[in-house]
JSON list of C-alpha atoms in Angstrom, two decimals:
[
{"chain": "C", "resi": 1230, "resn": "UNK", "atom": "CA", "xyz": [44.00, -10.33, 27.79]},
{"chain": "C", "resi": 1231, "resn": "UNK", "atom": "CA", "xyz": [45.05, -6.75, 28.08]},
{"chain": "C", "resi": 1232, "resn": "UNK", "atom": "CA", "xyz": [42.95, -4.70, 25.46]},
{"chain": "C", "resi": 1233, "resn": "UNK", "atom": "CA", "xyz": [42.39, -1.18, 24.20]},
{"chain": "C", "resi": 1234, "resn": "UNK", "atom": "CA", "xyz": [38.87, 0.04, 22.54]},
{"chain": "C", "resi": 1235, "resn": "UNK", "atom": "CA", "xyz": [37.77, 3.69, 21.39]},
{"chain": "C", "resi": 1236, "resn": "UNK", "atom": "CA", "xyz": [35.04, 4.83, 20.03]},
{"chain": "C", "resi": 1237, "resn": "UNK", "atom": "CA", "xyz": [33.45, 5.86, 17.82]},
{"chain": "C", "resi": 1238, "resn": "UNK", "atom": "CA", "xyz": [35.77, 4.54, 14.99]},
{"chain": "C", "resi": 1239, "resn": "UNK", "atom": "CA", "xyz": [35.27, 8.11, 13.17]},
{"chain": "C", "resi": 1240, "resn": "UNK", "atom": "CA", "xyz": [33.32, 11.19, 14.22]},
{"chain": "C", "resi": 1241, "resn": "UNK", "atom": "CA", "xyz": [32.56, 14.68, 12.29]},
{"chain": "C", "resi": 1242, "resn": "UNK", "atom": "CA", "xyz": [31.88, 17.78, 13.99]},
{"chain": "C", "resi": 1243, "resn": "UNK", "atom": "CA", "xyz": [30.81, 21.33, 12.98]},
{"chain": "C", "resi": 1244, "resn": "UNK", "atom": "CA", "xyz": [33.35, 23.99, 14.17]},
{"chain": "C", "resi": 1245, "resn": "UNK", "atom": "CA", "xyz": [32.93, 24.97, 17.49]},
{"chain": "C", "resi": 1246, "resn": "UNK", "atom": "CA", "xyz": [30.50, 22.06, 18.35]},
{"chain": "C", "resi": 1247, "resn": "UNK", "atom": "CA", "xyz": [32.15, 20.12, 21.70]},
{"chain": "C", "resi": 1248, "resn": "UNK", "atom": "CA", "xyz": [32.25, 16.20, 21.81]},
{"chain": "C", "resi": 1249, "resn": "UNK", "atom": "CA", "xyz": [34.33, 13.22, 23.33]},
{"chain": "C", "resi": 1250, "resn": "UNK", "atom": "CA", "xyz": [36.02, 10.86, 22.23]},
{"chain": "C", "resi": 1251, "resn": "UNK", "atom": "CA", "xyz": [35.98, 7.60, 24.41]},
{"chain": "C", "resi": 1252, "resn": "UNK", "atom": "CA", "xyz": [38.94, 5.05, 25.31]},
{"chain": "C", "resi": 1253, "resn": "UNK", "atom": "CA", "xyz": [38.46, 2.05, 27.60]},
{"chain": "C", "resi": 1254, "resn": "UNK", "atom": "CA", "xyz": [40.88, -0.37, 28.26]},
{"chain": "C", "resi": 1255, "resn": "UNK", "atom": "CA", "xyz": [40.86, -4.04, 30.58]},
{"chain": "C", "resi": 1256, "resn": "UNK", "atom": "CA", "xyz": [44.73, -4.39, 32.10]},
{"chain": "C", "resi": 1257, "resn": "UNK", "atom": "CA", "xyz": [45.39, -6.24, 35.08]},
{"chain": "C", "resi": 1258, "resn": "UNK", "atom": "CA", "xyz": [47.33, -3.40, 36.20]},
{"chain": "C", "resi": 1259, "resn": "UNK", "atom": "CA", "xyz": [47.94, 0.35, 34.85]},
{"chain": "C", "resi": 1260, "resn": "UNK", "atom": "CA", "xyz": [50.76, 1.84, 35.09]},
{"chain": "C", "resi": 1261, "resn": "UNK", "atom": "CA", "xyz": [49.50, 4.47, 32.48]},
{"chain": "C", "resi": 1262, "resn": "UNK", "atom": "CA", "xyz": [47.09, 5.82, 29.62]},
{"chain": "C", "resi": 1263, "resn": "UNK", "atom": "CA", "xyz": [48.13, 7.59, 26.58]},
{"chain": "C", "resi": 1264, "resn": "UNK", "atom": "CA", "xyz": [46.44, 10.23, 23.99]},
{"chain": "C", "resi": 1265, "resn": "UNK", "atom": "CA", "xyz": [48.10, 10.49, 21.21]},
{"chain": "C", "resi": 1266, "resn": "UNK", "atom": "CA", "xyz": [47.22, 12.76, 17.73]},
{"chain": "C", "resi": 1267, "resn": "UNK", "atom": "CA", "xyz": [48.74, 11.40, 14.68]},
{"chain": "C", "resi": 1268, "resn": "UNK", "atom": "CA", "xyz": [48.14, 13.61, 11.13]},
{"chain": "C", "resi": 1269, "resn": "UNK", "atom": "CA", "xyz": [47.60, 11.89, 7.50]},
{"chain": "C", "resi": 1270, "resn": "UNK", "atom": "CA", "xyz": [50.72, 10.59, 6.56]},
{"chain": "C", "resi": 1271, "resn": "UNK", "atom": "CA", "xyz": [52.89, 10.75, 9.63]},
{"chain": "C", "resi": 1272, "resn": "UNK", "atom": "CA", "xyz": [54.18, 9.41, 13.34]},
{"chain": "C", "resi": 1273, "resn": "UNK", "atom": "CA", "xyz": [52.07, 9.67, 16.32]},
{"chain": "C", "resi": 1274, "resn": "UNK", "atom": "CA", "xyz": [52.62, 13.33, 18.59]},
{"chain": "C", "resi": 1275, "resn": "UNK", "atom": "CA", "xyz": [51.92, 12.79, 22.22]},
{"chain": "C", "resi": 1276, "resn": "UNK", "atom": "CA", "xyz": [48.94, 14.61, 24.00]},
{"chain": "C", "resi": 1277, "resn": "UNK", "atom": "CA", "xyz": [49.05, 13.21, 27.31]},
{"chain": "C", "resi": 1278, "resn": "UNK", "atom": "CA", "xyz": [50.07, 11.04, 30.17]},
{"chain": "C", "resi": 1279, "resn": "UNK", "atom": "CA", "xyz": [47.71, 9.83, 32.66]},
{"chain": "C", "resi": 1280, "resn": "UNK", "atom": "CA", "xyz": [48.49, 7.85, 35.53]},
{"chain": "C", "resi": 1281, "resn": "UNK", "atom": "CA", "xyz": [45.58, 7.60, 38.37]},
{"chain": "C", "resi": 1282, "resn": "UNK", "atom": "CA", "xyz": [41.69, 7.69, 38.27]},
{"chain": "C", "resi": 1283, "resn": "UNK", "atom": "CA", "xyz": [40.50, 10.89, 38.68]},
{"chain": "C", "resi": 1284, "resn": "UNK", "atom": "CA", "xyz": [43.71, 13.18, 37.02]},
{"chain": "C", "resi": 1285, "resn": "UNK", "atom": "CA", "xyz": [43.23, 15.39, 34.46]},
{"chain": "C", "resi": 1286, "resn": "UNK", "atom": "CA", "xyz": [45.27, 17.36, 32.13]},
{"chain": "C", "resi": 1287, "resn": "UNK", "atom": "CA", "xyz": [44.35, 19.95, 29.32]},
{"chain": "C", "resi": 1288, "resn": "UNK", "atom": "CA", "xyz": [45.69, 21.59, 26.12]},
{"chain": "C", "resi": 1289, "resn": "UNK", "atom": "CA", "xyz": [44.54, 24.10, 24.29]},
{"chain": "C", "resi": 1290, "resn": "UNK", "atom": "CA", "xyz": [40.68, 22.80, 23.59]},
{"chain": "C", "resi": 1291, "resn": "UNK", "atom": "CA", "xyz": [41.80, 19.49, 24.75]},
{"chain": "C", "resi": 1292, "resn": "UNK", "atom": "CA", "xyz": [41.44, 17.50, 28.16]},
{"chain": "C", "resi": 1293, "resn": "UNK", "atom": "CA", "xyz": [41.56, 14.30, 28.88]},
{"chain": "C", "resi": 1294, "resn": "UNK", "atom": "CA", "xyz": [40.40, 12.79, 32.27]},
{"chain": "C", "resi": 1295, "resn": "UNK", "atom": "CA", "xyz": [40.32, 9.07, 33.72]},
{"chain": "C", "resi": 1296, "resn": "UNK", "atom": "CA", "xyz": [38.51, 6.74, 35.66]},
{"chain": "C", "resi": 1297, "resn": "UNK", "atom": "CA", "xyz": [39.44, 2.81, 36.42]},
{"chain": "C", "resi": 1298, "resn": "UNK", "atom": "CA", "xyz": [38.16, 1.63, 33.20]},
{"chain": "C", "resi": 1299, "resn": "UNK", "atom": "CA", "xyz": [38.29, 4.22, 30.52]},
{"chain": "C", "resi": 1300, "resn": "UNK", "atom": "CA", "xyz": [39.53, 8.13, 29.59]},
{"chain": "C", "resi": 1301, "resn": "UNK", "atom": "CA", "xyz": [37.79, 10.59, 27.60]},
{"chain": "C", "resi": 1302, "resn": "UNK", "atom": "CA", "xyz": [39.14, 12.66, 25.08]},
{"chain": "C", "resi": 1303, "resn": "UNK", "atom": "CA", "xyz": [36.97, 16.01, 25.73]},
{"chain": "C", "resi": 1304, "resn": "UNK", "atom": "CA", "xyz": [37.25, 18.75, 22.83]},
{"chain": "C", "resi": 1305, "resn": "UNK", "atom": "CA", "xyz": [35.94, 21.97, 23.41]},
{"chain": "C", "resi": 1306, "resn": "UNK", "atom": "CA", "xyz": [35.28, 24.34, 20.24]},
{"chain": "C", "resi": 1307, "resn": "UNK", "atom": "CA", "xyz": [36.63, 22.25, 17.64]},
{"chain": "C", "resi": 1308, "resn": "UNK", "atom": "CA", "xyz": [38.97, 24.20, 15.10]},
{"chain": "C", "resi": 1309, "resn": "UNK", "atom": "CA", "xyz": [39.30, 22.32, 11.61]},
{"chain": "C", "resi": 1310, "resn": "UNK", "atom": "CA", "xyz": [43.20, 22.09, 12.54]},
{"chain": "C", "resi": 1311, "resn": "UNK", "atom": "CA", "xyz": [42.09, 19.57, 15.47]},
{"chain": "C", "resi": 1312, "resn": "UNK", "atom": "CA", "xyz": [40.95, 17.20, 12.28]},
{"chain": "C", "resi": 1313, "resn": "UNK", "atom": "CA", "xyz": [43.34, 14.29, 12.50]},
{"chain": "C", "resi": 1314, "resn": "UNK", "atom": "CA", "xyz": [43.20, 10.59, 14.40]},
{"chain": "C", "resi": 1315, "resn": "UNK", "atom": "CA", "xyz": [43.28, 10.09, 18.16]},
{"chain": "C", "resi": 1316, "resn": "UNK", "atom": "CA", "xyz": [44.83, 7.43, 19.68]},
{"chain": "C", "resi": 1317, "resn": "UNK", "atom": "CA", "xyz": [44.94, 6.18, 22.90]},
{"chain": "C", "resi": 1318, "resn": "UNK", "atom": "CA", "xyz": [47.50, 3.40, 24.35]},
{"chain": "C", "resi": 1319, "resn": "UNK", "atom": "CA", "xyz": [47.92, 2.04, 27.85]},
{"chain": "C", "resi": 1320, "resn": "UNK", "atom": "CA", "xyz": [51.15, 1.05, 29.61]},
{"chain": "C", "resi": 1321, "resn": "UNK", "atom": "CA", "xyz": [50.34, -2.69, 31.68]},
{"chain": "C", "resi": 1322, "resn": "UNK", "atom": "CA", "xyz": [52.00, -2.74, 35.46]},
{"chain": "C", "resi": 1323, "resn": "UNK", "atom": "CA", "xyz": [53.35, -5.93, 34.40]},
{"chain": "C", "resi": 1324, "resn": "UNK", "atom": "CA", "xyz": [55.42, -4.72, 31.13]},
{"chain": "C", "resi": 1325, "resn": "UNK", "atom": "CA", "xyz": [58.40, -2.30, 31.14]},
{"chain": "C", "resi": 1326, "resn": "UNK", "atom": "CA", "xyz": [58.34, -2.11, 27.25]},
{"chain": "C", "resi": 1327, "resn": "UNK", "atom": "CA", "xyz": [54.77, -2.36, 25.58]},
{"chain": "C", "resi": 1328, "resn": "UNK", "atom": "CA", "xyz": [52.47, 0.07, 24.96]},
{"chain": "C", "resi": 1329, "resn": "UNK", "atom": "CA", "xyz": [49.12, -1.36, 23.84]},
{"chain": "C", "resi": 1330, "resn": "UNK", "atom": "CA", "xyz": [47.22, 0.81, 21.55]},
{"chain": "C", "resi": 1331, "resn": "UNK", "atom": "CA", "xyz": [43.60, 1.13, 20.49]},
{"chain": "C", "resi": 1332, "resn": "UNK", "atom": "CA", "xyz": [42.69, 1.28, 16.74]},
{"chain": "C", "resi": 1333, "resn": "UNK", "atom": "CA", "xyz": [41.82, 5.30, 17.06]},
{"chain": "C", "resi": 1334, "resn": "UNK", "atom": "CA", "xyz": [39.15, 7.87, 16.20]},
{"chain": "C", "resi": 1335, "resn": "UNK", "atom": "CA", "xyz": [39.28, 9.92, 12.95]},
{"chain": "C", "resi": 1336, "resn": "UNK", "atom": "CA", "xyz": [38.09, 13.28, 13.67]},
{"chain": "C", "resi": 1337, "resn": "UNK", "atom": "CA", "xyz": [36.86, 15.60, 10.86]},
{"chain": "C", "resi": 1338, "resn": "UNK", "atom": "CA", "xyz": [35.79, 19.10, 12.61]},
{"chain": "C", "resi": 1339, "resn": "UNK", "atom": "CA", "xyz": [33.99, 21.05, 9.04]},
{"chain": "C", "resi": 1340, "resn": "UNK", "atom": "CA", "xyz": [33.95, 24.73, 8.90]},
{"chain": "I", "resi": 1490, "resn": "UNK", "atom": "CA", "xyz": [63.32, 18.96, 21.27]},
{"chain": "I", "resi": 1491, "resn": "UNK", "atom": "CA", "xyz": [63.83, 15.31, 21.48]},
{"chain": "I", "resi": 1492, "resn": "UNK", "atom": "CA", "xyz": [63.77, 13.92, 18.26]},
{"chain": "I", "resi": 1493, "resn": "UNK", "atom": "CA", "xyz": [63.33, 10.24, 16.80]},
{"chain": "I", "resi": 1494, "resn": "UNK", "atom": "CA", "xyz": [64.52, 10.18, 12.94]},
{"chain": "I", "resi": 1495, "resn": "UNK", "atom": "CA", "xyz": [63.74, 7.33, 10.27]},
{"chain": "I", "resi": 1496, "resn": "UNK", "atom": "CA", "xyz": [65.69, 7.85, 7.44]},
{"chain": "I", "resi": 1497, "resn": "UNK", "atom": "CA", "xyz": [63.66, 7.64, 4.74]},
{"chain": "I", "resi": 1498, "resn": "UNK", "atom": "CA", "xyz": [59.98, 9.56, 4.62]},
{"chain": "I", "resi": 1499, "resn": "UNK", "atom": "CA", "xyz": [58.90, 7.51, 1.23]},
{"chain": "I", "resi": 1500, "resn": "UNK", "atom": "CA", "xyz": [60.47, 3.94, -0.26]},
{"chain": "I", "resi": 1501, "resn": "UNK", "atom": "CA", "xyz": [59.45, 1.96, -3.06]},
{"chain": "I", "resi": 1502, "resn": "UNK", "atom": "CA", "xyz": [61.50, -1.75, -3.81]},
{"chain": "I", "resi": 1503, "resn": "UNK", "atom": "CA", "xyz": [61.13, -4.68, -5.85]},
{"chain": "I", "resi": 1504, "resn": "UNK", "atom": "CA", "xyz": [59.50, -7.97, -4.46]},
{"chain": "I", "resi": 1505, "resn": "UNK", "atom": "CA", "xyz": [62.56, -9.88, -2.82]},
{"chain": "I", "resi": 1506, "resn": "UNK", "atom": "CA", "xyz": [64.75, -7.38, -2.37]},
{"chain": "I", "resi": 1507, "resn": "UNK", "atom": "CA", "xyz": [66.62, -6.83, 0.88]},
{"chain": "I", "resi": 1508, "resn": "UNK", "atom": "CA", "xyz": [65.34, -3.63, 2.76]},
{"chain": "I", "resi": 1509, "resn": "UNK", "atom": "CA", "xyz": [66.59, -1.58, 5.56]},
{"chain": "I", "resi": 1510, "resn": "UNK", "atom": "CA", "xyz": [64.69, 0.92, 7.32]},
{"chain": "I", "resi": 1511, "resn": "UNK", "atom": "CA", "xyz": [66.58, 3.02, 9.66]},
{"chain": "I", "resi": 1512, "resn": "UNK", "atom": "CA", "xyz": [66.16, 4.78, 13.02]},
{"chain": "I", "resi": 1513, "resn": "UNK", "atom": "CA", "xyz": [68.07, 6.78, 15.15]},
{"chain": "I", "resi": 1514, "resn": "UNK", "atom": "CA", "xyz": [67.07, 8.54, 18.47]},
{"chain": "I", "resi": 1515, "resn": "UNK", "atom": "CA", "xyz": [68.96, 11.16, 20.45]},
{"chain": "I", "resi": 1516, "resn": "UNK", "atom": "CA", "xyz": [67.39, 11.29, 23.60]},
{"chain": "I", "resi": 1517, "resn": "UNK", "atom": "CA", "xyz": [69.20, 8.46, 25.00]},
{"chain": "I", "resi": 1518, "resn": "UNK", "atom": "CA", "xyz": [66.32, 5.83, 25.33]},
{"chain": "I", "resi": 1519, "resn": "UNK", "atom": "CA", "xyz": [67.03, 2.34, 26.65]},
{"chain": "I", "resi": 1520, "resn": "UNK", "atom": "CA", "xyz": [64.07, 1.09, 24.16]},
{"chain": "I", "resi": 1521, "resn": "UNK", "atom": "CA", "xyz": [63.39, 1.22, 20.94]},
{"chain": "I", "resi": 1522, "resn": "UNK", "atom": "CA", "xyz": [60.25, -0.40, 18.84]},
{"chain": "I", "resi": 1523, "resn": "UNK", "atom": "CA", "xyz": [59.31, -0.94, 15.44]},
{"chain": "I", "resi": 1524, "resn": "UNK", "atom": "CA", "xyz": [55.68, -0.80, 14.34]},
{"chain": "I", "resi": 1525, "resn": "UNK", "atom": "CA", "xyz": [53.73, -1.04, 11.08]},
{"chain": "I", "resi": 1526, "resn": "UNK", "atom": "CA", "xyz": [50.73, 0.47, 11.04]},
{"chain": "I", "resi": 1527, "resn": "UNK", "atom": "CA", "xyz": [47.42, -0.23, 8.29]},
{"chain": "I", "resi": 1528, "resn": "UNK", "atom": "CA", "xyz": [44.25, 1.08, 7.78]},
{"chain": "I", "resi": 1529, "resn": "UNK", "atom": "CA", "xyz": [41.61, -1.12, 10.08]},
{"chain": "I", "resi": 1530, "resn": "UNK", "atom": "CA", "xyz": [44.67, -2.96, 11.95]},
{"chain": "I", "resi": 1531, "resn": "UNK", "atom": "CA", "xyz": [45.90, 0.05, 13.63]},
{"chain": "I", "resi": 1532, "resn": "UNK", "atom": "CA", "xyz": [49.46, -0.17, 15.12]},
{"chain": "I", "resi": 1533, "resn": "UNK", "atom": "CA", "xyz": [51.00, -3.68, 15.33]},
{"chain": "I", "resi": 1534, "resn": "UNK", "atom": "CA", "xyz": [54.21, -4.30, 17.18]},
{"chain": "I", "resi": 1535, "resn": "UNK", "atom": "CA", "xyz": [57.41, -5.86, 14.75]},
{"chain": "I", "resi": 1536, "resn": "UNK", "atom": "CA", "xyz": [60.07, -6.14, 17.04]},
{"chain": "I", "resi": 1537, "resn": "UNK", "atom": "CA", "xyz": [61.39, -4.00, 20.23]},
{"chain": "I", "resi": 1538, "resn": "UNK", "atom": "CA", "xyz": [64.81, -3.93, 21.96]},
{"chain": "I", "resi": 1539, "resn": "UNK", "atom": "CA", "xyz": [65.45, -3.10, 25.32]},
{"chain": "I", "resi": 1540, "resn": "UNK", "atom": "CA", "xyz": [69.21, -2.53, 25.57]},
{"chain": "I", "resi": 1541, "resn": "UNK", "atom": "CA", "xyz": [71.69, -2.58, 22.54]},
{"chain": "I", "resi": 1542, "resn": "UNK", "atom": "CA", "xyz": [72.11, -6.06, 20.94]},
{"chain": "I", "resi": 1543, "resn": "UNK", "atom": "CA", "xyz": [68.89, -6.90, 22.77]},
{"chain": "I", "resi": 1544, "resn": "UNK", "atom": "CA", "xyz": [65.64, -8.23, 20.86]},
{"chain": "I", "resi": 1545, "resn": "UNK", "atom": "CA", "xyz": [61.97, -9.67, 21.61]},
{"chain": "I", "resi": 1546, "resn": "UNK", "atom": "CA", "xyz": [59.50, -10.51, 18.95]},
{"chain": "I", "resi": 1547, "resn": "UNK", "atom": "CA", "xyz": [56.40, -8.41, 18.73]},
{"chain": "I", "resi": 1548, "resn": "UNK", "atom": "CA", "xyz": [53.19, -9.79, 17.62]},
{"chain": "I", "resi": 1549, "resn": "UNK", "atom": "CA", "xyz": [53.97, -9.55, 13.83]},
{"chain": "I", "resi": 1550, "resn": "UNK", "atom": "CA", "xyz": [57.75, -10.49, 13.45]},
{"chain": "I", "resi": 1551, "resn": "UNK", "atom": "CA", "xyz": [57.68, -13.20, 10.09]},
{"chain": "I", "resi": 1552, "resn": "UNK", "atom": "CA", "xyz": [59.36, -11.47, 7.54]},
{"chain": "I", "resi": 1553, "resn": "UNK", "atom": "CA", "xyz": [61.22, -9.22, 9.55]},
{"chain": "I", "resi": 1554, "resn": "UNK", "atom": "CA", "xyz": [64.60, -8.82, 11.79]},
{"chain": "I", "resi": 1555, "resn": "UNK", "atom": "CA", "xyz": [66.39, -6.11, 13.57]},
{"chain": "I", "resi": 1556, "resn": "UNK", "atom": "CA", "xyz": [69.93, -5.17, 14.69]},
{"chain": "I", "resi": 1557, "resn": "UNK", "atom": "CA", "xyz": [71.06, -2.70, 17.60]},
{"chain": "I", "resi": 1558, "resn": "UNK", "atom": "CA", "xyz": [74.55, -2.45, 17.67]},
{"chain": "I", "resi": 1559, "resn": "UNK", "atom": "CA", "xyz": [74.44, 1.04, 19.29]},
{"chain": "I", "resi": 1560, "resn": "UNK", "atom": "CA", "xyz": [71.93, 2.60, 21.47]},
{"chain": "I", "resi": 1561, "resn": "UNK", "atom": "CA", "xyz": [70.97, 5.47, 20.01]},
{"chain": "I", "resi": 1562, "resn": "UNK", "atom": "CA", "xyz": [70.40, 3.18, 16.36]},
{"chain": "I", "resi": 1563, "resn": "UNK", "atom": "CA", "xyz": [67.75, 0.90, 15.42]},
{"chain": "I", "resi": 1564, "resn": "UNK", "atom": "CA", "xyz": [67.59, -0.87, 12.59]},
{"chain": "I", "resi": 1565, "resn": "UNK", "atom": "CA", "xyz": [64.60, -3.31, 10.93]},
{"chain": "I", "resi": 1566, "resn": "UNK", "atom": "CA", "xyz": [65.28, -5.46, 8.05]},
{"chain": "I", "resi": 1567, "resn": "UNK", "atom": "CA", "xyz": [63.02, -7.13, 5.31]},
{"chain": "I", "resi": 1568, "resn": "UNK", "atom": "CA", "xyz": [64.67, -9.99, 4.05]},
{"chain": "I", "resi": 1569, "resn": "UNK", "atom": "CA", "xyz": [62.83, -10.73, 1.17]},
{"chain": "I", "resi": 1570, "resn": "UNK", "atom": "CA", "xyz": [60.34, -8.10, 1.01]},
{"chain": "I", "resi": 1571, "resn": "UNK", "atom": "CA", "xyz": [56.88, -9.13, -0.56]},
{"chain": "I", "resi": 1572, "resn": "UNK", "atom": "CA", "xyz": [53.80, -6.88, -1.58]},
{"chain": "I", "resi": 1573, "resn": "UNK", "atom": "CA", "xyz": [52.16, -7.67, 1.87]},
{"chain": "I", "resi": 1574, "resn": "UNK", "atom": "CA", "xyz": [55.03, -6.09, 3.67]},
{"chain": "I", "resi": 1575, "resn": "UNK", "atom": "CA", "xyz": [53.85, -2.69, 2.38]},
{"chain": "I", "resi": 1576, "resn": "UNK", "atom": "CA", "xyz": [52.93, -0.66, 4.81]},
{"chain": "I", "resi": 1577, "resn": "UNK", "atom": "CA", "xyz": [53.77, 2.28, 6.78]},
{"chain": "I", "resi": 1578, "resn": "UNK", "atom": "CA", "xyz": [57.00, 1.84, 8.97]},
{"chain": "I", "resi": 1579, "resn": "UNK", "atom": "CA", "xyz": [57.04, 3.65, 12.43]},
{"chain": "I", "resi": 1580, "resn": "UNK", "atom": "CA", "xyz": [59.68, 3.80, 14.94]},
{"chain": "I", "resi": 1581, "resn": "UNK", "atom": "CA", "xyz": [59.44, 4.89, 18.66]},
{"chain": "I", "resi": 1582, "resn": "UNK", "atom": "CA", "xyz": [61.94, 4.89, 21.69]},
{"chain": "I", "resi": 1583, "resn": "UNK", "atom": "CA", "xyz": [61.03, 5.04, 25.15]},
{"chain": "I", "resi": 1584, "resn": "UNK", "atom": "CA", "xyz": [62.76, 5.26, 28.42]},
{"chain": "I", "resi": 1585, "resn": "UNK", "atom": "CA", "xyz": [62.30, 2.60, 31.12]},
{"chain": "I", "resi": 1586, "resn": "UNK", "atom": "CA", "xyz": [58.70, 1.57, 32.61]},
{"chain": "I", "resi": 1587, "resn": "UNK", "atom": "CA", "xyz": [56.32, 2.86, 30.04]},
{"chain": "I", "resi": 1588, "resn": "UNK", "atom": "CA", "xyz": [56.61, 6.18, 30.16]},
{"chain": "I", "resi": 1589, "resn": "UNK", "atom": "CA", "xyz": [55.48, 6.39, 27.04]},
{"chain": "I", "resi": 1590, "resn": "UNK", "atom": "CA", "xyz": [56.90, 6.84, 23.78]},
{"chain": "I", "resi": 1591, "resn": "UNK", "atom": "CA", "xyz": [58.21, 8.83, 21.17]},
{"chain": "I", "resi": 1592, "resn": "UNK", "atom": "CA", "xyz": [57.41, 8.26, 17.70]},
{"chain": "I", "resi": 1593, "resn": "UNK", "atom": "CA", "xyz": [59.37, 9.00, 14.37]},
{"chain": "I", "resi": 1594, "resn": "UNK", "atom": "CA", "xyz": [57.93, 10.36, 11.09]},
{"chain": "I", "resi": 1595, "resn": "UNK", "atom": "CA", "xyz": [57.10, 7.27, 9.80]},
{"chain": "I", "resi": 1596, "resn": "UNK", "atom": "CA", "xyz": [58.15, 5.39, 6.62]},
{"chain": "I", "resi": 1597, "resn": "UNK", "atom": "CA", "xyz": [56.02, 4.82, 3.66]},
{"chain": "I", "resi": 1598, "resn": "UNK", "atom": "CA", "xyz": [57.44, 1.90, 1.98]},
{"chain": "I", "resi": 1599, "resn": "UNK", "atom": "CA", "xyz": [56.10, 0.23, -1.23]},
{"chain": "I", "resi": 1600, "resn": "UNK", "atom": "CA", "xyz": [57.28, -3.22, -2.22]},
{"chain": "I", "resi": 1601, "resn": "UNK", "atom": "CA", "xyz": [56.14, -3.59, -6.27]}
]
């Protein structure tokens, strides 16, 4: 069964102190991974769209990387702004439509 | 900017009433989902459509239908809606093969 799992379910950080936040995922085939940040209250904003082992793509004091059977959310210098939760979903080879999506990490970065 | 728009940020209705939450998308998306998400359950697919008048079942779809009589227009429907039906509503629209989606603002709806 295709599933998604991050960890840890909520993590606090200091401003400025650097952590990672973990996704891994069993498909039988991936056609993609997605990070998503979604504030108190409303929709989902996309981050990023990874496609093959070994890509990476930054924003800001966010990059996320992948390997065959997870991605890492890597935030560098937290900012209290970056407080919200992370979610990450993954696109199976053998669906056009579904995304499946992992229960997310609440981030609280303190000042 | 590509924009997906539910029509209603905040809703509160009476058990049994008939409810419809509304969703339109202007970046001409052949797909179009309805979630609900709750705290510990995380996001849990209603109902998605794939073309206009086109409909598949989620995971979660008692309770619920949907209509898309135009593409760009996505409708979901509480028939009778109960207590356990409140939730937050969110809508999304994709283009072909995963590509990823993009969500609405979500709708907070309250059924007393």
């Amino acid at each position: 069964e295709d599933q998604v799992t991050q960890s840890p379910e909520a993590l606090r950080l200091q401003e400025g102190e650097s952590s990672s936040l973990n996704c891994s995922y069993t498909v039988s085939g991936l056609r993609g991974l997605f990070w998503y940040r979604q504030d108190p209250g409303k929709g989902p904003e996309f981050l990023f769209t990874l496609y093959s082992a070994g890509e990476e793509k930054e924003k800001e004091r966010l990059k996320a990387t992948l390997t065959k059977k997870e991605s890492f959310l890597h935030i560098t210098a937290p900012k209290p702004e970056d407080s919200a939760t992370y979610l990450c979903a993954v696109s199976p080879m053998d669906s056009s439509y579904k995304l499946i999506f992992g229960s997310g990490t609440r981030l609280l970065v303190r000042p | 900017d590509v924009k997906v728009t539910q029509s209603s940020r905040y809703l509160v209705k009476r058990t049994g009433e008939k409810v419809f939450l509304e969703c339109v998308q202007d970046m001409d998306h052949e797909n179009m989902f309805w979630y609900r998400q709750d705290p510990g359950l995380g996001l849990r697919l209603i109902y998605f459509s794939y073309d206009v008048k086109m409909k598949e079942k989620g995971d979660i779809p008692e309770g619920y239908s949907v209509s898309r009589e135009k593409k760009e227009r996505f409708s979901l429907i509480l028939e009778s809606a109960s207590t356990n039906q409140t939730s937050m509503y969110l809508c999304a629209s994709s283009p072909p093969l995963g590509y990823g989606y993009t969500f609405g603002s979500g709708t907070r709806l309250t059924v007393v």
